[in-house]
PDB file of C-alpha atoms and ligand atoms in Angstrom:
ATOM      1  CA  MET X   1      19.443  20.404 -28.651  1.00  0.00           C
ATOM      2  CA  SER X   2      19.804  23.005 -26.037  1.00  0.00           C
ATOM      3  CA  LEU X   3      18.640  22.048 -22.263  1.00  0.00           C
ATOM      4  CA  SER X   4      17.356  25.135 -21.985  1.00  0.00           C
ATOM      5  CA  PHE X   5      14.593  23.917 -23.717  1.00  0.00           C
ATOM      6  CA  LEU X   6      13.777  21.665 -21.665  1.00  0.00           C
ATOM      7  CA  PRO X   7      11.922  22.088 -18.282  1.00  0.00           C
ATOM      8  CA  THR X   8      13.326  20.582 -15.355  1.00  0.00           C
ATOM      9  CA  VAL X   9       9.943  19.483 -14.177  1.00  0.00           C
ATOM     10  CA  MET X  10       6.588  19.229 -15.353  1.00  0.00           C
ATOM     11  CA  VAL X  11       2.785  19.181 -14.335  1.00  0.00           C
ATOM     12  CA  ASP X  12      -0.644  18.959 -15.125  1.00  0.00           C
ATOM     13  CA  ALA X  13      -1.415  22.544 -13.550  1.00  0.00           C
ATOM     14  CA  LEU X  14       0.131  25.082 -11.202  1.00  0.00           C
ATOM     15  CA  THR X  15      -1.802  23.463  -8.153  1.00  0.00           C
ATOM     16  CA  ASP X  16       0.334  20.403  -8.449  1.00  0.00           C
ATOM     17  CA  VAL X  17       3.397  22.590  -7.992  1.00  0.00           C
ATOM     18  CA  THR X  18       3.498  21.997  -3.739  1.00  0.00           C
ATOM     19  CA  PRO X  19       5.755  23.379  -1.057  1.00  0.00           C
ATOM     20  CA  GLU X  20       7.120  19.644  -0.560  1.00  0.00           C
ATOM     21  CA  LEU X  21       8.658  19.542  -4.900  1.00  0.00           C
ATOM     22  CA  LEU X  22       9.541  22.803  -4.379  1.00  0.00           C
ATOM     23  CA  ARG X  23      11.710  22.041  -0.897  1.00  0.00           C
ATOM     24  CA  LYS X  24      13.302  18.677  -2.948  1.00  0.00           C
ATOM     25  CA  LEU X  25      14.076  20.869  -5.877  1.00  0.00           C
ATOM     26  CA  GLY X  26      15.798  23.240  -3.284  1.00  0.00           C
ATOM     27  CA  VAL X  27      13.867  26.005  -4.463  1.00  0.00           C
ATOM     28  CA  LYS X  28      13.655  28.764  -2.101  1.00  0.00           C
ATOM     29  CA  LEU X  29      11.764  31.551  -4.598  1.00  0.00           C
ATOM     30  CA  LEU X  30       8.722  30.278  -6.927  1.00  0.00           C
ATOM     31  CA  MET X  31       8.329  32.564  -9.819  1.00  0.00           C
ATOM     32  CA  LEU X  32       4.831  32.296 -11.786  1.00  0.00           C
ATOM     33  CA  ASP X  33       4.007  32.706 -15.092  1.00  0.00           C
ATOM     34  CA  PHE X  34       0.409  34.920 -15.244  1.00  0.00           C
ATOM     35  CA  ASP X  35      -1.466  34.218 -18.426  1.00  0.00           C
ATOM     36  CA  ASN X  36      -2.605  30.508 -18.843  1.00  0.00           C
ATOM     37  CA  THR X  37      -0.763  29.425 -16.032  1.00  0.00           C
ATOM     38  CA  ILE X  38      -2.676  31.122 -12.854  1.00  0.00           C
ATOM     39  CA  VAL X  39      -5.863  32.315 -15.041  1.00  0.00           C
ATOM     40  CA  PRO X  40      -6.758  32.035 -18.850  1.00  0.00           C
ATOM     41  CA  TYR X  41      -6.393  34.824 -21.242  1.00  0.00           C
ATOM     42  CA  THR X  42     -10.240  35.469 -21.040  1.00  0.00           C
ATOM     43  CA  THR X  43     -10.825  35.638 -17.672  1.00  0.00           C
ATOM     44  CA  ASN X  44      -9.731  37.878 -14.605  1.00  0.00           C
ATOM     45  CA  ASP X  45     -11.210  34.872 -11.818  1.00  0.00           C
ATOM     46  CA  PRO X  46      -9.110  32.173 -10.722  1.00  0.00           C
ATOM     47  CA  THR X  47     -10.957  29.044  -9.958  1.00  0.00           C
ATOM     48  CA  PRO X  48     -11.512  27.738  -5.847  1.00  0.00           C
ATOM     49  CA  GLU X  49      -8.328  25.526  -6.964  1.00  0.00           C
ATOM     50  CA  MET X  50      -6.347  28.129  -8.200  1.00  0.00           C
ATOM     51  CA  GLU X  51      -7.396  30.887  -6.021  1.00  0.00           C
ATOM     52  CA  ALA X  52      -6.862  28.314  -2.704  1.00  0.00           C
ATOM     53  CA  TRP X  53      -3.441  27.438  -3.830  1.00  0.00           C
ATOM     54  CA  LEU X  54      -2.501  31.201  -4.575  1.00  0.00           C
ATOM     55  CA  ARG X  55      -3.731  31.698  -0.954  1.00  0.00           C
ATOM     56  CA  THR X  56      -1.908  28.830   0.474  1.00  0.00           C
ATOM     57  CA  MET X  57       1.388  29.567  -1.473  1.00  0.00           C
ATOM     58  CA  ALA X  58       1.300  33.488  -0.391  1.00  0.00           C
ATOM     59  CA  ALA X  59       1.346  32.452   3.002  1.00  0.00           C
ATOM     60  CA  GLY X  60       3.918  30.117   3.137  1.00  0.00           C
ATOM     61  CA  GLU X  61       7.511  29.984   3.706  1.00  0.00           C
ATOM     62  CA  ILE X  62       8.738  30.006   0.325  1.00  0.00           C
ATOM     63  CA  PRO X  63       7.827  33.566  -1.563  1.00  0.00           C
ATOM     64  CA  ILE X  64       6.126  33.766  -4.712  1.00  0.00           C
ATOM     65  CA  CYS X  65       6.269  36.420  -7.537  1.00  0.00           C
ATOM     66  CA  VAL X  66       4.294  36.600 -10.930  1.00  0.00           C
ATOM     67  CA  VAL X  67       6.606  37.823 -13.582  1.00  0.00           C
ATOM     68  CA  SER X  68       4.530  38.162 -16.570  1.00  0.00           C
ATOM     69  CA  ASN X  69       5.327  39.571 -19.625  1.00  0.00           C
ATOM     70  CA  SER X  70       2.063  40.811 -20.119  1.00  0.00           C
ATOM     71  CA  LYS X  71       1.549  44.815 -20.249  1.00  0.00           C
ATOM     72  CA  ARG X  72      -2.002  44.765 -19.336  1.00  0.00           C
ATOM     73  CA  ASP X  73      -3.159  46.162 -15.848  1.00  0.00           C
ATOM     74  CA  ARG X  74      -4.877  43.382 -14.938  1.00  0.00           C
ATOM     75  CA  VAL X  75      -1.651  41.285 -13.847  1.00  0.00           C
ATOM     76  CA  LYS X  76      -1.104  44.143 -11.277  1.00  0.00           C
ATOM     77  CA  ILE X  77      -5.269  44.524 -10.098  1.00  0.00           C
ATOM     78  CA  PHE X  78      -4.903  40.588  -9.694  1.00  0.00           C
ATOM     79  CA  CYS X  79      -1.976  40.423  -7.967  1.00  0.00           C
ATOM     80  CA  ALA X  80      -2.764  43.050  -5.702  1.00  0.00           C
ATOM     81  CA  LYS X  81      -6.280  41.524  -5.037  1.00  0.00           C
ATOM     82  CA  TYR X  82      -4.242  38.458  -3.973  1.00  0.00           C
ATOM     83  CA  GLY X  83      -1.804  39.784  -1.717  1.00  0.00           C
ATOM     84  CA  ILE X  84       0.996  38.620  -4.686  1.00  0.00           C
ATOM     85  CA  ASP X  85       4.351  39.889  -5.641  1.00  0.00           C
ATOM     86  CA  CYS X  86       4.774  41.219  -9.484  1.00  0.00           C
ATOM     87  CA  ILE X  87       6.603  42.143 -12.348  1.00  0.00           C
ATOM     88  CA  THR X  88       5.203  43.398 -15.496  1.00  0.00           C
ATOM     89  CA  HIS X  89       6.901  43.848 -18.915  1.00  0.00           C
ATOM     90  CA  ALA X  90       9.254  40.885 -18.020  1.00  0.00           C
ATOM     91  CA  LYS X  91      10.479  40.699 -21.660  1.00  0.00           C
ATOM     92  CA  LYS X  92      11.023  36.105 -21.431  1.00  0.00           C
ATOM     93  CA  PRO X  93      12.732  34.565 -22.541  1.00  0.00           C
ATOM     94  CA  PHE X  94      14.908  37.731 -22.365  1.00  0.00           C
ATOM     95  CA  HIS X  95      16.164  37.555 -18.600  1.00  0.00           C
ATOM     96  CA  ARG X  96      15.076  41.488 -17.667  1.00  0.00           C
ATOM     97  CA  GLY X  97      11.994  40.785 -15.319  1.00  0.00           C
ATOM     98  CA  ILE X  98      13.642  37.176 -13.977  1.00  0.00           C
ATOM     99  CA  ARG X  99      16.720  39.291 -13.309  1.00  0.00           C
ATOM    100  CA  GLU X 100      14.706  41.846 -11.181  1.00  0.00           C
ATOM    101  CA  CYS X 101      13.132  39.620  -9.619  1.00  0.00           C
ATOM    102  CA  LEU X 102      16.231  37.769  -8.097  1.00  0.00           C
ATOM    103  CA  ARG X 103      17.860  41.394  -7.357  1.00  0.00           C
ATOM    104  CA  ARG X 104      14.762  41.752  -5.283  1.00  0.00           C
ATOM    105  CA  TYR X 105      14.782  38.784  -3.703  1.00  0.00           C
ATOM    106  CA  GLY X 106      18.848  38.265  -3.505  1.00  0.00           C
ATOM    107  CA  LEU X 107      19.028  35.495  -4.755  1.00  0.00           C
ATOM    108  CA  ASN X 108      20.951  33.290  -6.851  1.00  0.00           C
ATOM    109  CA  PRO X 109      19.326  31.593 -10.074  1.00  0.00           C
ATOM    110  CA  SER X 110      20.144  27.837  -9.378  1.00  0.00           C
ATOM    111  CA  ASP X 111      17.795  28.740  -6.077  1.00  0.00           C
ATOM    112  CA  CYS X 112      14.899  29.775  -7.990  1.00  0.00           C
ATOM    113  CA  ALA X 113      12.235  28.170 -10.249  1.00  0.00           C
ATOM    114  CA  LEU X 114       9.720  29.697 -12.495  1.00  0.00           C
ATOM    115  CA  ALA X 115       6.521  27.769 -13.798  1.00  0.00           C
ATOM    116  CA  GLY X 116       4.747  28.660 -16.665  1.00  0.00           C
ATOM    117  CA  ASP X 117       2.945  27.134 -19.548  1.00  0.00           C
ATOM    118  CA  GLN X 118       5.246  28.184 -23.051  1.00  0.00           C
ATOM    119  CA  ILE X 119       8.281  26.579 -23.471  1.00  0.00           C
ATOM    120  CA  TYR X 120       9.857  29.158 -25.713  1.00  0.00           C
ATOM    121  CA  THR X 121       9.163  31.885 -23.174  1.00  0.00           C
ATOM    122  CA  ASP X 122       9.122  30.370 -19.246  1.00  0.00           C
ATOM    123  CA  THR X 123      10.970  27.111 -19.644  1.00  0.00           C
ATOM    124  CA  LEU X 124      13.868  28.882 -21.955  1.00  0.00           C
ATOM    125  CA  GLY X 125      13.930  31.932 -20.210  1.00  0.00           C
ATOM    126  CA  ALA X 126      14.173  30.227 -16.441  1.00  0.00           C
ATOM    127  CA  ARG X 127      17.073  27.726 -18.083  1.00  0.00           C
ATOM    128  CA  SER X 128      19.086  30.206 -19.822  1.00  0.00           C
ATOM    129  CA  SER X 129      19.490  32.645 -16.661  1.00  0.00           C
ATOM    130  CA  GLY X 130      20.034  29.306 -14.658  1.00  0.00           C
ATOM    131  CA  CYS X 131      16.669  28.965 -12.629  1.00  0.00           C
ATOM    132  CA  LYS X 132      14.831  25.853 -12.584  1.00  0.00           C
ATOM    133  CA  ALA X 133      11.965  25.589 -14.808  1.00  0.00           C
ATOM    134  CA  ILE X 134       8.796  23.938 -14.126  1.00  0.00           C
ATOM    135  CA  LEU X 135       6.345  23.300 -17.127  1.00  0.00           C
ATOM    136  CA  VAL X 136       2.885  23.354 -16.747  1.00  0.00           C
ATOM    137  CA  LYS X 137      -0.341  22.358 -19.170  1.00  0.00           C
ATOM    138  CA  ALA X 138      -1.345  26.078 -20.576  1.00  0.00           C
ATOM    139  CA  ILE X 139      -5.079  26.398 -18.922  1.00  0.00           C
ATOM    140  CA  ASP X 140      -6.681  27.185 -22.341  1.00  0.00           C
ATOM    141  CA  ASN X 141      -5.341  27.531 -25.481  1.00  0.00           C
ATOM    142  CA  HIS X 142      -8.166  29.098 -26.893  1.00  0.00           C
ATOM    143  CA  ASN X 143      -7.157  30.597 -30.353  1.00  0.00           C
ATOM    144  CA  PHE X 144      -5.620  29.159 -33.523  1.00  0.00           C
ATOM    145  CA  TRP X 145      -2.131  30.844 -32.771  1.00  0.00           C
ATOM    146  CA  LEU X 146      -1.764  29.455 -29.205  1.00  0.00           C
ATOM    147  CA  LYS X 147      -3.125  25.852 -30.322  1.00  0.00           C
ATOM    148  CA  ALA X 148      -0.063  26.370 -33.329  1.00  0.00           C
ATOM    149  CA  ARG X 149       2.409  27.693 -30.663  1.00  0.00           C
ATOM    150  CA  HIS X 150       1.804  24.630 -28.527  1.00  0.00           C
ATOM    151  CA  VAL X 151       2.349  22.119 -31.539  1.00  0.00           C
ATOM    152  CA  LEU X 152       5.873  23.519 -32.135  1.00  0.00           C
ATOM    153  CA  GLU X 153       6.353  22.835 -28.216  1.00  0.00           C
ATOM    154  CA  LEU X 154       5.464  19.177 -28.942  1.00  0.00           C
ATOM    155  CA  PRO X 155       9.204  17.943 -29.538  1.00  0.00           C
ATOM    156  CA  PHE X 156      10.368  19.452 -26.200  1.00  0.00           C
ATOM    157  CA  ILE X 157       7.269  17.915 -24.359  1.00  0.00           C
ATOM    158  CA  PHE X 158       8.329  14.300 -25.771  1.00  0.00           C
ATOM    159  CA  ILE X 159      11.798  14.770 -25.300  1.00  0.00           C
ATOM    160  CA  ALA X 160      11.138  15.516 -21.703  1.00  0.00           C
ATOM    161  CA  GLU X 161       8.659  13.043 -21.170  1.00  0.00           C
ATOM    162  CA  ASN X 162      11.072  10.296 -21.822  1.00  0.00           C
ATOM    163  CA  ARG X 163      13.573  11.579 -19.694  1.00  0.00           C
ATOM    164  CA  ARG X 164      10.934  10.943 -17.279  1.00  0.00           C
ATOM    165  CA  ILE X 165      10.923  14.817 -15.416  1.00  0.00           C
ATOM    166  CA  THR X 166       7.839  14.253 -13.459  1.00  0.00           C
ATOM    167  CA  LYS X 167       7.416  15.288 -10.277  1.00  0.00           C
TER     168      LYS X 167
HETATM  169 MG1  LIG E 201       1.640  31.945 -20.434  1.00  0.00          MG
END
């Protein structure tokens, strides 16, 4: 089974990703998925905890950049509001957006991590491009298709848990 489907680290929520954890992983740039990682599909308003995390990270030493497959304006509007760099139409698990981000910051993939909620887009895109993958639990799989997709991820989550890939 390809390692590309296995996250480097799994956490319950994006807000559990700390600068200390990133330093431990040797991460110099954190790419972020948007939908169901920062906010659910159903709202543009982050929780107070997520808003505080975003503001802390945006002011920190390790740059953050949203790398989203979304084509919707809401991602750009959100990122502008919180002063976060942003790449849309990323086409994860393909490398278009990830490569654009690496070029923009002039970093090697091994120095970067991508945090996201989906194994078949975020984890696979990160690992197959040479980046580290941080798998977060989806904020809200609010419909049947999101729930069904998560079921297809469970074998990889099970393997990762048994390898004790935790923070
Ligand atoms: Mg997502």
